[in-house]
Amino acid sequence: MSERLREHPDDLDAIDPIAKQNLIDDIDQQSVAAGFSMTSRPADGYASSPAFDRDHPARAAIEEGYVAAQQLIYGELISLDDALASVHRRRNLVYRVGLSTRT
């Protein structure tokens, strides 16, 4: 993912909030249908999740998973720290309203 795409305001402003919510809901539904475990989404949005907290005790496991997932990423690879920084800069795009409480 290029820096231009991740941070270009025109691209980011074009993300429709309803379409984004529909995608989030679809991912949740597909996860449930596949039997994946689910946890409640943080009330303050995805960016406040332990997955995006550099100091969380689970950081080593998150790094290990991120490295393992890189073989599935097409295009330019970015560091976990760069990915976390991007999520925090654009937290309004990954904020979910109407949060579910599935566990």
Coordinates of C-alpha atoms in Angstrom, one line a residue:
M1 CA 0.0 0.0 0.0
S2 CA 1.6 3.2 -1.0
E3 CA 1.8 6.3 1.2
R4 CA -0.2 8.2 -1.4
L5 CA -3.1 5.8 -1.2
R6 CA -3.0 5.5 2.6
E7 CA -2.9 9.2 3.2
H8 CA -4.4 10.9 0.2
P9 CA -7.3 13.1 1.4
D10 CA -9.4 12.7 -1.8
D11 CA -9.3 8.9 -1.5
L12 CA -10.0 9.0 2.2
D13 CA -12.9 11.5 1.8
A14 CA -14.5 9.2 -0.8
I15 CA -15.1 6.4 1.7
D16 CA -18.8 6.4 2.2
P17 CA -19.7 5.9 5.9
I18 CA -22.7 3.8 5.1
A19 CA -20.7 1.5 2.7
K20 CA -18.0 1.3 5.4
Q21 CA -20.5 0.2 8.0
N22 CA -22.0 -2.3 5.6
L23 CA -18.6 -3.8 5.0
I24 CA -17.9 -4.0 8.7
D25 CA -21.2 -5.7 9.3
D26 CA -20.6 -8.1 6.5
I27 CA -17.2 -9.0 7.9
D28 CA -18.8 -9.7 11.3
Q29 CA -21.5 -11.8 9.7
Q30 CA -19.0 -13.8 7.7
S31 CA -16.8 -14.3 10.7
V32 CA -19.8 -15.6 12.8
A33 CA -20.9 -17.9 9.9
A34 CA -17.4 -19.3 9.6
G35 CA -17.3 -20.0 13.4
F36 CA -14.5 -17.5 14.1
S37 CA -14.4 -16.2 17.6
M38 CA -15.6 -12.7 18.1
T39 CA -15.0 -10.1 20.7
S40 CA -16.7 -6.8 21.4
R41 CA -15.5 -3.9 19.4
P42 CA -13.9 -1.2 21.6
A43 CA -16.4 1.6 22.5
D44 CA -13.9 4.2 21.3
G45 CA -13.4 2.4 17.9
Y46 CA -11.0 0.0 16.4
A47 CA -8.0 2.2 16.9
S48 CA -8.4 1.8 20.7
S49 CA -8.1 -2.0 20.4
P50 CA -5.1 -3.8 22.0
A51 CA -4.2 -4.8 18.4
F52 CA -3.2 -1.1 17.8
D53 CA -1.6 -0.4 21.2
R54 CA 2.2 -0.5 20.9
D55 CA 2.5 -1.1 24.7
H56 CA -0.1 -3.8 25.1
P57 CA 1.2 -7.1 26.6
A58 CA 0.0 -8.9 23.5
R59 CA 2.4 -6.9 21.3
A60 CA 4.7 -9.9 20.7
A61 CA 1.9 -12.1 19.5
I62 CA 0.5 -9.3 17.3
E63 CA 3.9 -8.8 15.7
E64 CA 4.2 -12.5 15.1
G65 CA 0.8 -12.6 13.4
Y66 CA 1.6 -9.6 11.4
V67 CA 4.9 -11.1 10.1
A68 CA 3.1 -14.3 9.3
A69 CA 0.3 -12.5 7.4
Q70 CA 2.7 -10.6 5.2
Q71 CA 2.9 -13.5 2.7
L72 CA -0.8 -12.7 2.0
I73 CA -0.2 -9.0 1.4
Y74 CA 0.1 -7.9 -2.2
G75 CA 2.3 -4.9 -2.9
E76 CA 4.5 -2.8 -0.7
L77 CA 4.9 -4.2 2.8
I78 CA 5.0 -1.7 5.6
S79 CA 6.2 -2.2 9.2
L80 CA 3.8 -2.9 12.0
D81 CA 4.7 0.5 13.5
D82 CA 3.8 2.2 10.3
A83 CA 0.5 0.3 10.1
L84 CA -0.3 1.3 13.7
A85 CA 0.5 4.9 13.1
S86 CA -1.7 5.0 10.0
V87 CA -4.6 3.5 12.0
H88 CA -4.2 6.1 14.7
R89 CA -3.9 9.0 12.2
R90 CA -7.1 7.9 10.5
R91 CA -9.0 6.5 13.5
N92 CA -12.2 8.3 12.3
L93 CA -12.2 6.0 9.3
V94 CA -12.0 2.8 11.4
Y95 CA -14.5 4.0 14.0
R96 CA -17.6 1.9 14.2
V97 CA -20.9 3.3 15.3
G98 CA -23.7 1.0 16.6
L99 CA -21.1 -1.3 18.2
S100 CA -22.1 -4.9 18.7
T101 CA -21.4 -6.8 21.9
R102 CA -20.8 -10.2 20.4
T103 CA -18.4 -12.4 22.3

